[in-house]
Amino acid sequence: MTRGFPEAEFRTRVSNAQALMAAQGLGAILMTTEPNVRYFSGFLTRFWESPSRPWFLIVPAAGEPIAVIPSIGSVLMGRGWVKDIRTWSAPNLEDDGVTLLADTLREVGGPIGVPSGYETHLRMPLADFERVKTLSGLEFTGDAGIVADLRAVKSEAEIAKIEVACGIAARSFARMGEIAREGISVEQVFRDFQRLLLEEGADWVPYISGAAAPGGYDDVISLASPDPMAAGDVLMLDTGAIWDGYFCDYDRNFSIGKPSEAVQSAHARLIDATHAGLEAARPGVTARDVWRAMADIAGAGEEAGRLGHALGMQLTEGLSLTPRDETVLKPGMVITLEPGTQVSPGKIMVHEENIVITEGVPRVISPLADPEIVQI
Amino acid sequence: MTRGFPEAEFRTRVSNAQALMAAQGLGAILMTTEPNVRYFSGFLTRFWESPSRPWFLIVPAAGEPIAVIPSIGSVLMGRGWVKDIRTWSAPNLEDDGVTLLADTLREVGGPIGVPSGYETHLRMPLADFERVKTLSGLEFTGDAGIVADLRAVKSEAEIAKIEVACGIAARSFARMGEIAREGISVEQVFRDFQRLLLEEGADWVPYISGAAAPGGYDDVISLASPDPMAAGDVLMLDTGAIWDGYFCDYDRNFSIGKPSEAVQSAHARLIDATHAGLEAARPGVTARDVWRAMADIAGAGEEAGRLGHALGMQLTEGLSLTPRDETVLKPGMVITLEPGTQVSPGKIMVHEENIVITEGVPRVISPLADPEIVQI
């Protein structure tokens, strides 16, 4: 599998953005976050883990993107397709790219669209953003969701990377018997599962979560417990592993020893709900429709939270399968089906698969689980 | 080593913040980012990897913190010391916590300090922030650097966690011979080194970087190359591994086969510079003084970028060892000494150690490297 993207793909992304920008009357869009900068530039590094330096990419209404970045990034950015790279020596407490960014934006012209809606944030100090606004004298506004809308529909090359990540997780889940059994702690399983993901080809593992508790769990976002697992525990492991900058995001449930009838029946219900989601997920239907198809079977109420979401350059991005999300599915969207169900009062189970929306039947890119919960 | 912190530590953090808030006349500080929310609440989860939901923690001028969070986090937050937890079912595209946050802030009273300076960002959609400002009718301002200043001086319990992370990296670096040799790619070394870190006890590995090239490298932020390493290459590996929410951040250089004289001499120069940094790093001196002590030996010019930084809950946070940073060192600060030097035109080497500022000689918490570069 080839890493990166051909230059043509970036040019398509930029020209698609520019068409939408023209319709909105934007002079430029200003990117400050890792996925948005990467989407248009290909700039892939783990260096964003450091909060010390802001990074900017400007997509103008016409012409090529301009990178305004700390000089430590110039070699890497220079290996990509972006040719206009302007740098400053960061960190600079007096002027951390503010003047350089304001000057560049003024050269490009406004209004400047800044992604400001759902799931976005501005990755630069607020005080510096105010200075850029003042110094540039330009009008700043939202980006009308342009970047999120573009990112929502994946190219074949993007989908291929997500599939590689899904395959890595699949091979790792198949090896769960090597690392999980009665008497082992979930903490140890988490650590070993990350190791398996790396062995199976993950570049890194930004996300892992899960739980183990008797007859189901009550929380899916806590760190792992150091307590040993016992017979009757349901172990859930959820992973977001990265390959070439793209995520998988799906989970598996395991029964430590023989499952109770309630657990087995909850698991079968989750797989039924997943199949209902698969049946519903067609172009033209809304995220809400898919939610409804799964919620009816899983018995999830309106307060159960979302039963899936889109994914890609981020673990979660874009639409949510909730009663309120009316986003229309389109071919090329990659989403999770993630039904949750109650096993007994206070005990839940959650199942998750990854699929690609196509013109017809969705392509399942995680190996669809059987109704019978896997026993280890 | 115990995970977490006693409640008393959080109470101290809050009362220290409140003393500084009183001096600034702030009614509350609003936290939106992972480390800031965690600093006052103890809320530790990898769920922040998902950008779909904002999380808020309010430290009022008097009294206890208030968490305003998505309901999916209530179980985990409820296990900690924060008792006032207000939740909404997120994501909610119409009102994603905006009204709940605005109401809570109005109850607490302004002015609301929002961290807005160096290294900060606002982790919520800009458009929602504007709505919160309008709805609450309160005055919003910066936090006068209060949160960053508090976080800069670590407690003994925090330092102990950083030391655990440093020990994990030390044991992993000691095993480099198992995974790196001529003919192996840096990409494979990266993957295997993350595995070693997990085996040695890391909870997860948010950051790894490095490079291998003949006689030194030209870039320290790129992802790893798939090309096999060859005799004469200098391999640098830099890691930020996490234990209980705290980072280590240091690197090691290795020579694949026998090092050239230029490489050996550059490595010795880096270790000399590190020792000069250690000599200089005393309470009362500035970050710039420590920079100068190292730069003089390493031959780093003003444009060489920083030669170290503080660390803790983030890979990098706080002061920078640059000619411009006049932050005064205090006991309890944990910093890196990270000199870089030129081996030959276009070829550099970088070395890094982690130290704790004390009343006297700094405590070195990464195993100080020898002048001779390790040969593998």
PDB file of C-alpha atoms in Angstrom, chain A residues 128-238:
ATOM      1  CA  ASP A 128      -2.958  36.083  19.034  1.00  0.00           C
ATOM      2  CA  PHE A 129      -6.052  35.516  16.885  1.00  0.00           C
ATOM      3  CA  GLU A 130      -7.398  38.885  18.002  1.00  0.00           C
ATOM      4  CA  ARG A 131      -4.074  40.485  17.066  1.00  0.00           C
ATOM      5  CA  VAL A 132      -4.146  38.844  13.627  1.00  0.00           C
ATOM      6  CA  LYS A 133      -7.650  40.189  13.090  1.00  0.00           C
ATOM      7  CA  THR A 134      -6.613  43.694  14.080  1.00  0.00           C
ATOM      8  CA  LEU A 135      -3.298  43.700  12.215  1.00  0.00           C
ATOM      9  CA  SER A 136      -4.727  42.331   8.984  1.00  0.00           C
ATOM     10  CA  GLY A 137      -7.726  44.636   9.027  1.00  0.00           C
ATOM     11  CA  LEU A 138      -9.689  41.910   7.236  1.00  0.00           C
ATOM     12  CA  GLU A 139     -13.135  40.535   7.879  1.00  0.00           C
ATOM     13  CA  PHE A 140     -13.147  37.137   9.598  1.00  0.00           C
ATOM     14  CA  THR A 141     -16.085  34.770   9.447  1.00  0.00           C
ATOM     15  CA  GLY A 142     -16.856  31.049   9.578  1.00  0.00           C
ATOM     16  CA  ASP A 143     -15.994  28.721   6.681  1.00  0.00           C
ATOM     17  CA  ALA A 144     -19.667  27.767   6.166  1.00  0.00           C
ATOM     18  CA  GLY A 145     -18.704  24.161   6.935  1.00  0.00           C
ATOM     19  CA  ILE A 146     -16.784  23.893   3.668  1.00  0.00           C
ATOM     20  CA  VAL A 147     -13.796  21.992   5.047  1.00  0.00           C
ATOM     21  CA  ALA A 148     -15.898  19.557   7.069  1.00  0.00           C
ATOM     22  CA  ASP A 149     -18.180  18.918   4.095  1.00  0.00           C
ATOM     23  CA  LEU A 150     -15.248  18.180   1.806  1.00  0.00           C
ATOM     24  CA  ARG A 151     -13.590  15.896   4.314  1.00  0.00           C
ATOM     25  CA  ALA A 152     -16.843  13.982   4.857  1.00  0.00           C
ATOM     26  CA  VAL A 153     -16.721  12.327   1.436  1.00  0.00           C
ATOM     27  CA  LYS A 154     -13.553  10.281   1.136  1.00  0.00           C
ATOM     28  CA  SER A 155     -11.599   9.514  -2.015  1.00  0.00           C
ATOM     29  CA  GLU A 156     -10.781   5.923  -2.891  1.00  0.00           C
ATOM     30  CA  ALA A 157      -7.203   6.563  -1.772  1.00  0.00           C
ATOM     31  CA  GLU A 158      -8.410   7.747   1.631  1.00  0.00           C
ATOM     32  CA  ILE A 159     -10.765   4.792   2.010  1.00  0.00           C
ATOM     33  CA  ALA A 160      -7.911   2.417   1.157  1.00  0.00           C
ATOM     34  CA  LYS A 161      -5.906   3.791   4.106  1.00  0.00           C
ATOM     35  CA  ILE A 162      -8.840   3.364   6.483  1.00  0.00           C
ATOM     36  CA  GLU A 163      -9.174  -0.206   5.231  1.00  0.00           C
ATOM     37  CA  VAL A 164      -5.517  -0.867   6.009  1.00  0.00           C
ATOM     38  CA  ALA A 165      -6.097   0.421   9.560  1.00  0.00           C
ATOM     39  CA  CYS A 166      -9.208  -1.786   9.868  1.00  0.00           C
ATOM     40  CA  GLY A 167      -7.207  -4.808   8.718  1.00  0.00           C
ATOM     41  CA  ILE A 168      -4.535  -4.115  11.337  1.00  0.00           C
ATOM     42  CA  ALA A 169      -7.178  -4.057  14.061  1.00  0.00           C
ATOM     43  CA  ALA A 170      -8.800  -7.216  12.668  1.00  0.00           C
ATOM     44  CA  ARG A 171      -5.544  -9.181  12.861  1.00  0.00           C
ATOM     45  CA  SER A 172      -4.956  -7.846  16.364  1.00  0.00           C
ATOM     46  CA  PHE A 173      -8.451  -8.760  17.590  1.00  0.00           C
ATOM     47  CA  ALA A 174      -7.894 -12.257  16.173  1.00  0.00           C
ATOM     48  CA  ARG A 175      -4.925 -12.559  18.552  1.00  0.00           C
ATOM     49  CA  MET A 176      -6.863 -11.566  21.694  1.00  0.00           C
ATOM     50  CA  GLY A 177      -6.499 -15.103  23.035  1.00  0.00           C
ATOM     51  CA  GLU A 178      -2.755 -14.423  23.355  1.00  0.00           C
ATOM     52  CA  ILE A 179      -3.214 -11.561  25.782  1.00  0.00           C
ATOM     53  CA  ALA A 180      -6.572 -11.790  27.565  1.00  0.00           C
ATOM     54  CA  ARG A 181      -7.819 -14.366  30.020  1.00  0.00           C
ATOM     55  CA  GLU A 182      -9.168 -14.729  33.527  1.00  0.00           C
ATOM     56  CA  GLY A 183      -6.714 -13.276  36.053  1.00  0.00           C
ATOM     57  CA  ILE A 184      -5.174 -10.723  33.670  1.00  0.00           C
ATOM     58  CA  SER A 185      -6.019  -7.065  34.275  1.00  0.00           C
ATOM     59  CA  VAL A 186      -7.642  -4.871  31.656  1.00  0.00           C
ATOM     60  CA  GLU A 187      -4.711  -2.509  32.143  1.00  0.00           C
ATOM     61  CA  GLN A 188      -2.376  -5.258  30.952  1.00  0.00           C
ATOM     62  CA  VAL A 189      -4.727  -6.149  28.093  1.00  0.00           C
ATOM     63  CA  PHE A 190      -4.756  -2.496  26.970  1.00  0.00           C
ATOM     64  CA  ARG A 191      -0.975  -2.364  26.975  1.00  0.00           C
ATOM     65  CA  ASP A 192      -0.613  -5.687  25.151  1.00  0.00           C
ATOM     66  CA  PHE A 193      -3.302  -4.858  22.637  1.00  0.00           C
ATOM     67  CA  GLN A 194      -1.488  -1.677  21.675  1.00  0.00           C
ATOM     68  CA  ARG A 195       1.614  -3.847  21.186  1.00  0.00           C
ATOM     69  CA  LEU A 196      -0.354  -6.241  18.939  1.00  0.00           C
ATOM     70  CA  LEU A 197      -1.631  -3.319  16.867  1.00  0.00           C
ATOM     71  CA  LEU A 198       1.935  -2.094  16.367  1.00  0.00           C
ATOM     72  CA  GLU A 199       3.124  -5.592  15.470  1.00  0.00           C
ATOM     73  CA  GLU A 200       0.326  -5.885  12.946  1.00  0.00           C
ATOM     74  CA  GLY A 201       1.369  -2.652  11.268  1.00  0.00           C
ATOM     75  CA  ALA A 202      -0.189   0.330  13.048  1.00  0.00           C
ATOM     76  CA  ASP A 203       1.941   3.459  12.807  1.00  0.00           C
ATOM     77  CA  TRP A 204       0.672   4.486  16.210  1.00  0.00           C
ATOM     78  CA  VAL A 205      -2.299   3.987  18.485  1.00  0.00           C
ATOM     79  CA  PRO A 206      -3.884   7.276  19.525  1.00  0.00           C
ATOM     80  CA  TYR A 207      -6.955   5.708  21.040  1.00  0.00           C
ATOM     81  CA  ILE A 208      -7.868   2.622  22.968  1.00  0.00           C
ATOM     82  CA  SER A 209     -10.654   2.248  25.431  1.00  0.00           C
ATOM     83  CA  GLY A 210     -12.766  -0.438  26.940  1.00  0.00           C
ATOM     84  CA  ALA A 211     -13.760  -2.084  30.145  1.00  0.00           C
ATOM     85  CA  ALA A 212     -14.358  -5.427  31.776  1.00  0.00           C
ATOM     86  CA  ALA A 213     -17.058  -6.037  34.340  1.00  0.00           C
ATOM     87  CA  PRO A 214     -19.467  -8.810  35.314  1.00  0.00           C
ATOM     88  CA  GLY A 215     -22.373  -9.074  32.904  1.00  0.00           C
ATOM     89  CA  GLY A 216     -21.608  -5.799  31.094  1.00  0.00           C
ATOM     90  CA  TYR A 217     -19.976  -2.471  31.860  1.00  0.00           C
ATOM     91  CA  ASP A 218     -21.182   0.981  32.880  1.00  0.00           C
ATOM     92  CA  ASP A 219     -18.660   3.273  31.258  1.00  0.00           C
ATOM     93  CA  VAL A 220     -16.695   3.214  28.016  1.00  0.00           C
ATOM     94  CA  ILE A 221     -14.284   6.109  28.417  1.00  0.00           C
ATOM     95  CA  SER A 222     -12.337   5.290  31.585  1.00  0.00           C
ATOM     96  CA  LEU A 223      -8.744   4.170  31.569  1.00  0.00           C
ATOM     97  CA  ALA A 224      -8.168   0.497  32.208  1.00  0.00           C
ATOM     98  CA  SER A 225      -8.510  -1.045  35.627  1.00  0.00           C
ATOM     99  CA  PRO A 226      -5.586  -2.862  37.296  1.00  0.00           C
ATOM    100  CA  ASP A 227      -7.974  -5.456  38.760  1.00  0.00           C
ATOM    101  CA  PRO A 228      -7.744  -8.987  37.340  1.00  0.00           C
ATOM    102  CA  MET A 229     -10.588 -10.073  35.086  1.00  0.00           C
ATOM    103  CA  ALA A 230     -12.822 -12.851  36.365  1.00  0.00           C
ATOM    104  CA  ALA A 231     -15.113 -15.449  34.810  1.00  0.00           C
ATOM    105  CA  GLY A 232     -18.378 -13.822  33.805  1.00  0.00           C
ATOM    106  CA  ASP A 233     -16.758 -10.505  32.921  1.00  0.00           C
ATOM    107  CA  VAL A 234     -17.592  -8.953  29.597  1.00  0.00           C
ATOM    108  CA  LEU A 235     -14.463  -7.413  28.117  1.00  0.00           C
ATOM    109  CA  MET A 236     -14.914  -4.670  25.530  1.00  0.00           C
ATOM    110  CA  LEU A 237     -11.969  -3.263  23.622  1.00  0.00           C
ATOM    111  CA  ASP A 238     -12.336  -0.314  21.282  1.00  0.00           C
TER     112      ASP A 238
END
